[in-house]
mmCIF file of C-alpha atoms in Angstrom:
data_model
loop_
_atom_site.group_PDB
_atom_site.id
_atom_site.type_symbol
_atom_site.label_atom_id
_atom_site.label_comp_id
_atom_site.label_asym_id
_atom_site.label_seq_id
_atom_site.Cartn_x
_atom_site.Cartn_y
_atom_site.Cartn_z
ATOM 1 C CA MET A 1 72.726 133.209 160.642
ATOM 2 C CA THR A 2 69.140 134.200 161.266
ATOM 3 C CA SER A 3 67.076 137.061 159.916
ATOM 4 C CA GLY A 4 63.656 137.857 161.323
ATOM 5 C CA ALA A 5 61.589 134.679 161.456
ATOM 6 C CA TYR A 6 63.921 132.726 159.174
ATOM 7 C CA ASP A 7 66.903 130.532 159.921
ATOM 8 C CA ILE A 8 68.855 131.034 156.722
ATOM 9 C CA ASN A 9 71.674 128.643 157.568
ATOM 10 C CA PRO A 10 70.032 125.276 158.262
ATOM 11 C CA LEU A 11 71.764 123.428 155.421
ATOM 12 C CA PRO A 12 75.060 121.511 155.230
ATOM 13 C CA HIS A 13 77.802 124.055 154.682
ATOM 14 C CA ILE A 14 81.589 124.081 154.328
ATOM 15 C CA ASP A 15 83.637 127.227 154.941
ATOM 16 C CA LEU A 16 85.856 127.608 151.875
ATOM 17 C CA ARG A 17 86.607 131.326 152.144
ATOM 18 C CA GLY A 18 87.869 131.777 155.686
ATOM 19 C CA PHE A 19 86.789 135.421 155.855
ATOM 20 C CA THR A 20 84.036 137.806 154.855
ATOM 21 C CA SER A 21 84.691 139.664 151.617
ATOM 22 C CA PRO A 22 84.749 143.427 152.231
ATOM 23 C CA VAL A 23 82.508 146.197 150.962
ATOM 24 C CA GLN A 24 84.313 149.362 149.876
ATOM 25 C CA LEU A 25 83.360 152.751 148.513
ATOM 26 C CA LEU A 26 84.588 153.402 144.977
ATOM 27 C CA SER A 27 85.090 157.106 145.549
ATOM 28 C CA ARG A 28 86.905 157.988 142.323
ATOM 29 C CA LEU A 29 84.487 156.067 140.111
ATOM 30 C CA SER A 30 81.624 157.699 142.025
ATOM 31 C CA ASP A 31 83.051 161.134 141.268
ATOM 32 C CA GLU A 32 83.489 160.193 137.610
ATOM 33 C CA LEU A 33 79.891 159.036 137.193
ATOM 34 C CA GLY A 34 78.109 161.327 139.651
ATOM 35 C CA VAL A 35 76.551 158.374 141.500
ATOM 36 C CA GLU A 36 77.684 156.889 144.818
ATOM 37 C CA ILE A 37 79.089 153.432 144.003
ATOM 38 C CA TRP A 38 80.273 150.736 146.379
ATOM 39 C CA CYS A 39 81.775 147.345 145.611
ATOM 40 C CA LYS A 40 81.218 143.972 147.277
ATOM 41 C CA ARG A 41 84.577 142.288 146.775
ATOM 42 C CA ASP A 42 83.674 138.674 146.130
ATOM 43 C CA ASP A 43 86.658 138.700 143.795
ATOM 44 C CA LEU A 44 88.764 138.348 146.956
ATOM 45 C CA GLY A 45 89.100 135.132 148.929
ATOM 46 C CA SER A 46 91.185 132.174 149.877
ATOM 47 C CA VAL A 47 90.394 129.110 147.770
ATOM 48 C CA GLY A 48 90.832 129.144 144.005
ATOM 49 C CA LEU A 49 91.287 132.886 143.530
ATOM 50 C CA ALA A 50 87.759 133.458 144.827
ATOM 51 C CA GLY A 51 84.617 134.616 143.022
ATOM 52 C CA ASN A 52 80.898 134.296 143.626
ATOM 53 C CA LYS A 53 80.866 130.575 142.839
ATOM 54 C CA VAL A 54 82.775 129.804 146.034
ATOM 55 C CA ARG A 55 79.745 130.763 148.137
ATOM 56 C CA LYS A 56 77.586 128.307 146.187
ATOM 57 C CA LEU A 57 80.215 125.587 146.401
ATOM 58 C CA GLU A 58 80.172 125.894 150.178
ATOM 59 C CA MET A 59 76.546 124.738 150.018
ATOM 60 C CA GLU A 60 76.788 122.290 147.127
ATOM 61 C CA LEU A 61 79.915 120.481 148.295
ATOM 62 C CA GLY A 62 78.577 120.317 151.833
ATOM 63 C CA TYR A 63 75.549 118.531 150.394
ATOM 64 C CA ALA A 64 77.701 116.295 148.167
ATOM 65 C CA ARG A 65 79.821 115.158 151.094
ATOM 66 C CA GLU A 66 76.684 114.450 153.117
ATOM 67 C CA LEU A 67 75.587 112.153 150.267
ATOM 68 C CA GLY A 68 78.932 110.357 150.422
ATOM 69 C CA ALA A 69 80.248 111.642 147.085
ATOM 70 C CA THR A 70 84.010 111.659 146.519
ATOM 71 C CA HIS A 71 84.097 112.735 142.853
ATOM 72 C CA ILE A 72 82.583 115.969 141.492
ATOM 73 C CA VAL A 73 81.691 116.339 137.819
ATOM 74 C CA THR A 74 80.648 119.654 136.308
ATOM 75 C CA GLU A 75 80.735 121.483 133.000
ATOM 76 C CA GLY A 76 81.328 124.899 131.525
ATOM 77 C CA SER A 77 83.273 126.979 129.073
ATOM 78 C CA ARG A 78 87.043 126.706 129.216
ATOM 79 C CA HIS A 79 86.908 130.339 130.417
ATOM 80 C CA SER A 80 84.508 129.429 133.231
ATOM 81 C CA ASN A 81 85.082 130.831 136.698
ATOM 82 C CA ALA A 82 82.644 128.253 138.052
ATOM 83 C CA VAL A 83 84.644 125.221 136.952
ATOM 84 C CA ARG A 84 87.878 126.815 138.124
ATOM 85 C CA ALA A 85 86.377 127.408 141.552
ATOM 86 C CA ALA A 86 85.036 123.843 141.648
ATOM 87 C CA ALA A 87 88.476 122.462 140.814
ATOM 88 C CA ALA A 88 90.087 124.514 143.575
ATOM 89 C CA ALA A 89 87.460 123.656 146.168
ATOM 90 C CA THR A 90 87.638 119.936 145.502
ATOM 91 C CA ALA A 91 91.429 120.078 145.717
ATOM 92 C CA ALA A 92 91.147 121.744 149.115
ATOM 93 C CA LEU A 93 88.694 119.080 150.291
ATOM 94 C CA GLY A 94 90.578 116.094 148.899
ATOM 95 C CA MET A 95 87.842 115.199 146.405
ATOM 96 C CA LYS A 96 88.285 114.150 142.788
ATOM 97 C CA CYS A 97 87.083 116.509 140.074
ATOM 98 C CA THR A 98 86.283 116.077 136.385
ATOM 99 C CA LEU A 99 85.541 119.130 134.239
ATOM 100 C CA VAL A 100 83.815 118.893 130.862
ATOM 101 C CA LEU A 101 84.876 122.019 128.960
ATOM 102 C CA CYS A 102 83.506 123.528 125.769
ATOM 103 C CA HIS A 103 84.173 126.408 123.366
ATOM 104 C CA ASP A 104 87.251 127.127 121.307
ATOM 105 C CA GLU A 105 90.290 124.958 121.841
ATOM 106 C CA PRO A 106 93.014 126.976 123.574
ATOM 107 C CA ARG A 107 96.243 127.839 121.817
ATOM 108 C CA GLU A 108 98.032 127.974 125.154
ATOM 109 C CA PRO A 109 97.282 126.605 128.654
ATOM 110 C CA VAL A 110 96.480 129.981 130.222
ATOM 111 C CA GLY A 111 93.822 131.724 132.301
ATOM 112 C CA ASN A 112 91.288 129.547 134.044
ATOM 113 C CA LEU A 113 92.350 126.510 132.022
ATOM 114 C CA LEU A 114 95.838 126.656 133.525
ATOM 115 C CA LEU A 115 94.336 126.910 136.997
ATOM 116 C CA ASP A 116 91.955 124.004 136.350
ATOM 117 C CA ALA A 117 94.941 121.795 135.586
ATOM 118 C CA LEU A 118 97.012 123.080 138.500
ATOM 119 C CA PHE A 119 94.145 122.221 140.836
ATOM 120 C CA ASN A 120 94.452 118.637 139.548
ATOM 121 C CA ALA A 121 91.092 118.409 137.795
ATOM 122 C CA ASN A 122 90.616 115.842 135.047
ATOM 123 C CA LEU A 123 89.918 117.939 131.922
ATOM 124 C CA ARG A 124 87.633 116.718 129.146
ATOM 125 C CA MET A 125 87.768 119.141 126.212
ATOM 126 C CA VAL A 126 84.748 118.645 123.945
ATOM 127 C CA GLY A 127 85.092 121.514 121.472
ATOM 128 C CA ASP A 128 82.688 124.218 120.359
ATOM 129 C CA VAL A 129 79.361 122.579 121.230
ATOM 130 C CA SER A 130 76.079 124.072 122.397
ATOM 131 C CA TRP A 131 75.147 124.280 126.080
ATOM 132 C CA VAL A 132 72.532 121.554 125.555
ATOM 133 C CA GLU A 133 75.088 119.271 123.917
ATOM 134 C CA LEU A 134 77.548 120.029 126.704
ATOM 135 C CA ALA A 135 75.023 118.977 129.338
ATOM 136 C CA GLN A 136 74.401 115.679 127.558
ATOM 137 C CA MET A 137 78.128 115.005 127.237
ATOM 138 C CA THR A 138 78.526 115.679 130.945
ATOM 139 C CA GLU A 139 75.788 113.170 131.756
ATOM 140 C CA ASP A 140 77.698 110.627 129.653
ATOM 141 C CA VAL A 141 80.848 111.313 131.672
ATOM 142 C CA VAL A 142 78.918 110.894 134.932
ATOM 143 C CA ARG A 143 77.613 107.488 133.819
ATOM 144 C CA GLU A 144 81.081 106.430 132.700
ATOM 145 C CA LEU A 145 82.583 107.265 136.078
ATOM 146 C CA GLN A 146 79.735 105.665 138.001
ATOM 147 C CA ASP A 147 80.143 102.489 135.961
ATOM 148 C CA ALA A 148 83.806 102.545 137.002
ATOM 149 C CA GLY A 149 82.772 102.589 140.664
ATOM 150 C CA GLU A 150 83.179 106.309 141.414
ATOM 151 C CA LYS A 151 80.867 107.991 143.933
ATOM 152 C CA VAL A 152 79.897 110.928 141.731
ATOM 153 C CA TYR A 153 77.977 114.110 142.440
ATOM 154 C CA ARG A 154 76.937 116.005 139.313
ATOM 155 C CA LEU A 155 77.385 119.676 140.098
ATOM 156 C CA PRO A 156 75.007 121.672 137.871
ATOM 157 C CA ILE A 157 76.541 124.306 135.638
ATOM 158 C CA GLY A 158 77.541 127.346 137.656
ATOM 159 C CA SER A 159 76.415 125.586 140.859
ATOM 160 C CA ALA A 160 72.995 126.848 139.808
ATOM 161 C CA THR A 161 70.675 125.113 142.252
ATOM 162 C CA GLY A 162 68.230 126.310 144.852
ATOM 163 C CA ARG A 163 70.742 125.183 147.457
ATOM 164 C CA GLY A 164 73.457 127.265 145.814
ATOM 165 C CA ALA A 165 71.136 130.251 145.619
ATOM 166 C CA THR A 166 70.592 130.186 149.376
ATOM 167 C CA SER A 167 74.207 131.275 149.761
ATOM 168 C CA PHE A 168 73.345 134.583 148.095
ATOM 169 C CA ALA A 169 70.288 135.132 150.237
ATOM 170 C CA ARG A 170 72.750 134.972 153.125
ATOM 171 C CA ALA A 171 75.158 137.197 151.185
ATOM 172 C CA TYR A 172 72.504 139.903 150.701
ATOM 173 C CA ILE A 173 72.032 140.110 154.469
ATOM 174 C CA GLU A 174 75.803 140.076 154.979
ATOM 175 C CA ALA A 175 76.230 143.049 152.620
ATOM 176 C CA GLU A 176 73.461 145.014 154.342
ATOM 177 C CA ARG A 177 75.178 144.594 157.697
ATOM 178 C CA GLN A 178 78.548 145.614 156.271
ATOM 179 C CA MET A 179 77.099 148.744 154.707
ATOM 180 C CA ALA A 180 75.286 149.635 157.927
ATOM 181 C CA GLU A 181 78.560 149.351 159.830
ATOM 182 C CA GLN A 182 79.924 152.063 157.518
ATOM 183 C CA GLY A 183 76.866 154.265 157.951
ATOM 184 C CA ALA A 184 75.531 153.602 154.461
ATOM 185 C CA MET A 185 72.976 151.492 152.614
ATOM 186 C CA PHE A 186 72.591 150.550 148.969
ATOM 187 C CA SER A 187 69.502 151.311 146.903
ATOM 188 C CA THR A 188 70.610 149.307 143.859
ATOM 189 C CA ILE A 189 72.673 146.156 143.313
ATOM 190 C CA VAL A 190 74.184 145.434 139.899
ATOM 191 C CA HIS A 191 75.955 142.177 139.092
ATOM 192 C CA ALA A 192 76.965 139.953 136.176
ATOM 193 C CA SER A 193 74.631 136.981 135.768
ATOM 194 C CA SER A 194 74.877 133.729 133.846
ATOM 195 C CA ALA A 195 73.421 130.510 135.297
ATOM 196 C CA GLY A 196 71.229 132.506 137.658
ATOM 197 C CA SER A 197 71.670 131.419 141.261
ATOM 198 C CA THR A 198 73.440 134.644 142.277
ATOM 199 C CA HIS A 199 70.524 136.764 141.083
ATOM 200 C CA SER A 200 67.934 134.381 142.466
ATOM 201 C CA GLY A 201 69.599 134.310 145.867
ATOM 202 C CA LEU A 202 69.947 138.087 146.100
ATOM 203 C CA VAL A 203 66.276 138.516 145.218
ATOM 204 C CA LEU A 204 65.344 136.036 147.948
ATOM 205 C CA GLY A 205 67.580 137.855 150.445
ATOM 206 C CA ARG A 206 65.809 141.102 149.610
ATOM 207 C CA ALA A 207 62.443 139.427 150.214
ATOM 208 C CA ILE A 208 63.601 138.020 153.553
ATOM 209 C CA GLN A 209 64.747 141.501 154.611
ATOM 210 C CA GLN A 210 61.600 143.101 153.192
ATOM 211 C CA ARG A 211 63.484 145.752 151.212
ATOM 212 C CA ASP A 212 62.715 147.549 147.969
ATOM 213 C CA THR A 213 66.286 147.392 146.640
ATOM 214 C CA ARG A 214 66.592 147.326 142.874
ATOM 215 C CA ILE A 215 68.598 144.227 141.911
ATOM 216 C CA LEU A 216 69.749 144.254 138.288
ATOM 217 C CA GLY A 217 71.251 141.094 136.819
ATOM 218 C CA VAL A 218 73.323 141.833 133.721
ATOM 219 C CA VAL A 219 73.090 138.679 131.636
ATOM 220 C CA VAL A 220 76.423 137.565 130.152
ATOM 221 C CA ALA A 221 75.387 134.111 128.872
ATOM 222 C CA GLY A 222 71.867 134.292 127.527
ATOM 223 C CA GLU A 223 72.007 130.944 125.738
ATOM 224 C CA VAL A 224 72.477 128.823 128.870
ATOM 225 C CA TYR A 225 68.684 128.356 129.120
ATOM 226 C CA ASP A 226 65.891 128.432 126.565
ATOM 227 C CA ASP A 227 63.903 130.574 129.015
ATOM 228 C CA VAL A 228 66.272 132.550 131.255
ATOM 229 C CA PRO A 229 63.670 134.286 133.485
ATOM 230 C CA ALA A 230 61.765 131.046 134.110
ATOM 231 C CA ASN A 231 64.904 129.272 135.238
ATOM 232 C CA TYR A 232 65.944 132.129 137.505
ATOM 233 C CA LEU A 233 62.460 132.061 139.021
ATOM 234 C CA ARG A 234 62.701 128.306 139.578
ATOM 235 C CA LEU A 235 66.013 128.708 141.424
ATOM 236 C CA ALA A 236 64.672 131.513 143.613
ATOM 237 C CA ASN A 237 61.666 129.498 144.726
ATOM 238 C CA GLN A 238 63.675 126.332 145.266
ATOM 239 C CA ALA A 239 65.921 128.365 147.559
ATOM 240 C CA ALA A 240 62.910 129.823 149.348
ATOM 241 C CA GLU A 241 61.547 126.340 149.993
ATOM 242 C CA LEU A 242 64.794 125.462 151.766
ATOM 243 C CA ILE A 243 65.203 128.476 154.057
ATOM 244 C CA ALA A 244 62.121 130.728 153.856
ATOM 245 C CA PRO A 245 59.109 128.580 152.886
ATOM 246 C CA GLN A 246 56.595 131.349 153.591
ATOM 247 C CA ILE A 247 58.088 133.450 150.787
ATOM 248 C CA ARG A 248 57.104 133.105 147.137
ATOM 249 C CA ILE A 249 59.105 134.890 144.443
ATOM 250 C CA ASP A 250 57.213 136.087 141.361
ATOM 251 C CA LEU A 251 58.523 136.775 137.887
ATOM 252 C CA SER A 252 57.967 140.491 138.498
ATOM 253 C CA ASP A 253 60.540 140.325 141.316
ATOM 254 C CA LEU A 254 63.315 139.599 138.829
ATOM 255 C CA GLU A 255 65.054 142.310 136.823
ATOM 256 C CA ILE A 256 67.541 141.037 134.286
ATOM 257 C CA THR A 257 68.811 142.607 131.100
ATOM 258 C CA GLU A 258 70.594 141.390 127.985
ATOM 259 C CA ASP A 259 71.256 144.964 126.833
ATOM 260 C CA TYR A 260 74.974 144.588 127.614
ATOM 261 C CA LEU A 261 75.432 141.027 126.323
ATOM 262 C CA GLY A 262 76.772 142.243 122.987
ATOM 263 C CA GLU A 263 77.550 139.428 120.565
ATOM 264 C CA GLY A 264 77.092 136.748 123.227
ATOM 265 C CA TYR A 265 78.968 134.868 125.924
ATOM 266 C CA GLY A 266 82.638 135.778 125.892
ATOM 267 C CA GLN A 267 82.115 138.000 122.842
ATOM 268 C CA PRO A 268 82.618 141.761 122.411
ATOM 269 C CA ALA A 269 80.047 144.167 123.797
ATOM 270 C CA PRO A 270 79.780 147.977 123.800
ATOM 271 C CA GLY A 271 81.189 149.642 126.895
ATOM 272 C CA VAL A 272 83.370 146.746 128.023
ATOM 273 C CA ALA A 273 86.690 148.424 127.185
ATOM 274 C CA GLU A 274 85.730 151.606 129.025
ATOM 275 C CA ALA A 275 84.548 149.576 132.019
ATOM 276 C CA ILE A 276 87.897 147.789 132.234
ATOM 277 C CA ASP A 277 89.744 151.085 131.770
ATOM 278 C CA LEU A 278 87.828 153.068 134.401
ATOM 279 C CA MET A 279 87.859 150.361 137.068
ATOM 280 C CA SER A 280 91.580 149.722 136.709
ATOM 281 C CA ARG A 281 92.646 153.354 136.254
ATOM 282 C CA LEU A 282 90.441 154.889 138.925
ATOM 283 C CA GLU A 283 90.111 152.116 141.521
ATOM 284 C CA GLY A 284 92.877 149.590 140.911
ATOM 285 C CA ILE A 285 90.248 146.853 140.500
ATOM 286 C CA VAL A 286 90.261 144.414 137.600
ATOM 287 C CA VAL A 287 87.090 143.386 135.783
ATOM 288 C CA ASP A 288 87.159 140.975 132.868
ATOM 289 C CA PRO A 289 85.612 141.080 129.376
ATOM 290 C CA VAL A 290 83.647 137.833 129.774
ATOM 291 C CA TYR A 291 81.745 138.564 132.983
ATOM 292 C CA THR A 292 82.173 141.532 135.278
ATOM 293 C CA ALA A 293 83.089 144.250 132.775
ATOM 294 C CA LYS A 294 79.653 143.875 131.214
ATOM 295 C CA ALA A 295 78.040 144.627 134.582
ATOM 296 C CA VAL A 296 80.264 147.683 135.049
ATOM 297 C CA ALA A 297 79.403 148.783 131.494
ATOM 298 C CA ALA A 298 75.751 148.731 132.570
ATOM 299 C CA ILE A 299 76.525 150.870 135.626
ATOM 300 C CA ILE A 300 78.392 153.432 133.519
ATOM 301 C CA ASP A 301 75.669 153.608 130.873
ATOM 302 C CA LEU A 302 72.757 153.836 133.323
ATOM 303 C CA ALA A 303 74.558 156.432 135.447
ATOM 304 C CA ARG A 304 75.167 158.638 132.413
ATOM 305 C CA ARG A 305 71.554 158.289 131.363
ATOM 306 C CA GLY A 306 70.430 159.322 134.824
ATOM 307 C CA THR A 307 68.447 156.126 135.445
ATOM 308 C CA LEU A 308 70.600 154.607 138.191
ATOM 309 C CA ARG A 309 69.479 155.260 141.767
ATOM 310 C CA GLY A 310 72.322 155.413 144.272
ATOM 311 C CA PRO A 311 73.931 154.351 146.392
ATOM 312 C CA VAL A 312 74.808 151.468 144.060
ATOM 313 C CA LEU A 313 76.496 148.255 145.143
ATOM 314 C CA PHE A 314 78.445 146.632 142.312
ATOM 315 C CA TRP A 315 78.691 142.986 143.325
ATOM 316 C CA HIS A 316 82.083 141.940 141.994
ATOM 317 C CA THR A 317 81.484 138.283 141.266
ATOM 318 C CA GLY A 318 85.137 137.657 140.399
ATOM 319 C CA GLY A 319 86.923 136.577 137.283
ATOM 320 C CA PHE A 320 89.978 138.449 136.076
ATOM 321 C CA HIS A 321 91.687 135.408 134.604
ATOM 322 C CA ALA A 322 90.400 135.930 131.054
ATOM 323 C CA MET A 323 92.553 139.059 130.942
ATOM 324 C CA PHE A 324 95.567 136.775 130.595
ATOM 325 C CA ASP A 325 94.086 134.570 127.863
ATOM 326 C CA PRO A 326 95.361 135.205 124.322
ATOM 327 C CA ALA A 327 91.731 135.239 123.172
ATOM 328 C CA TYR A 328 91.267 138.524 125.058
ATOM 329 C CA THR A 329 94.601 140.092 126.013
ATOM 330 C CA ALA A 330 95.454 141.687 122.666
ATOM 331 C CA ALA A 331 91.869 142.809 122.094
ATOM 332 C CA VAL A 332 91.673 144.508 125.501
ATOM 333 C CA TRP A 333 95.009 146.265 124.940
ATOM 334 C CA ALA A 334 93.961 147.475 121.490
ATOM 335 C CA SER A 335 90.575 148.724 122.714
ATOM 336 C CA ILE A 336 91.896 151.142 125.377
ATOM 337 C CA PRO A 337 93.250 154.316 123.721
ATOM 338 C CA ARG A 338 95.651 155.304 126.532
ATOM 339 C CA LEU A 339 97.556 152.042 126.066
ATOM 340 C CA GLN A 340 98.311 152.767 122.418
ATOM 341 C CA SER A 341 101.108 155.190 123.325
ATOM 342 C CA ILE A 342 102.997 152.448 125.186
ATOM 343 C CA LYS A 343 105.742 150.980 123.040
ATOM 344 C CA LEU A 344 106.270 147.250 123.512
#
């Protein structure tokens, strides 16, 4: 794929999706909010029940295989869509996978944890530790496996690398072309953001295309980095060095907000229940309380305040699996008034 003067696909790449995720108009939600809203359906795909991390894995695992790695090690919460996608992708490629998982110990093997195991990943549960402690524990696991003779590639949390971010520069251009084919164009993109390479890549794609699109990253895991904006900026410029070296991203190019983070990663936040309710009831699309519902909550709030310029593209980064985790299922049910009349 090329765009203008840039070849944005010069890097090792593996096709894990098999098709291009669609863009669709959310007509009923648009009517509800009075703003034209579209959805980029990265929640749909082939390997591992999809999600935005698959795009990054196409780049990262292509690079890992070029290095001769046969064993992938990465870390995340036990709710993580990134580790679930990594487990699925490595299974599809015949690579080994070890996942170092933090946060509360599960009462049942459900949600992403169930999928991690089904995809044959080696699971290392380390309890409720900080992100910094988790990273150190993961380094210890990498050394252990290397000492045992494994050819290991350490996949950074969330596949958050400049290389991974290039996949979303490509994705920005892909979405523009899809919208144009339907006679439309977005003015704003809103997405859930954690480790940062999705936001960084989209911002780079906008710069490559020379657009003025507003790109709003709704932070759902603010404690991943000590300085979130600085790390997002680092990823964006690392990606630019790989595919568009004439471009330099500045801090002012990034727009991220923690206004919808609530009590923290995987914790309650205002507007999440309504976001889940409206998306499912009006559009038949599932968003989850850990990631994507917080981005939809931002769309709803900003639309009602009259500060959201349409057309809006909600980038559905995937992740409905937490809906089936006991940590969230009962709380979601109890938080949506229309469900209270249903007798179980």
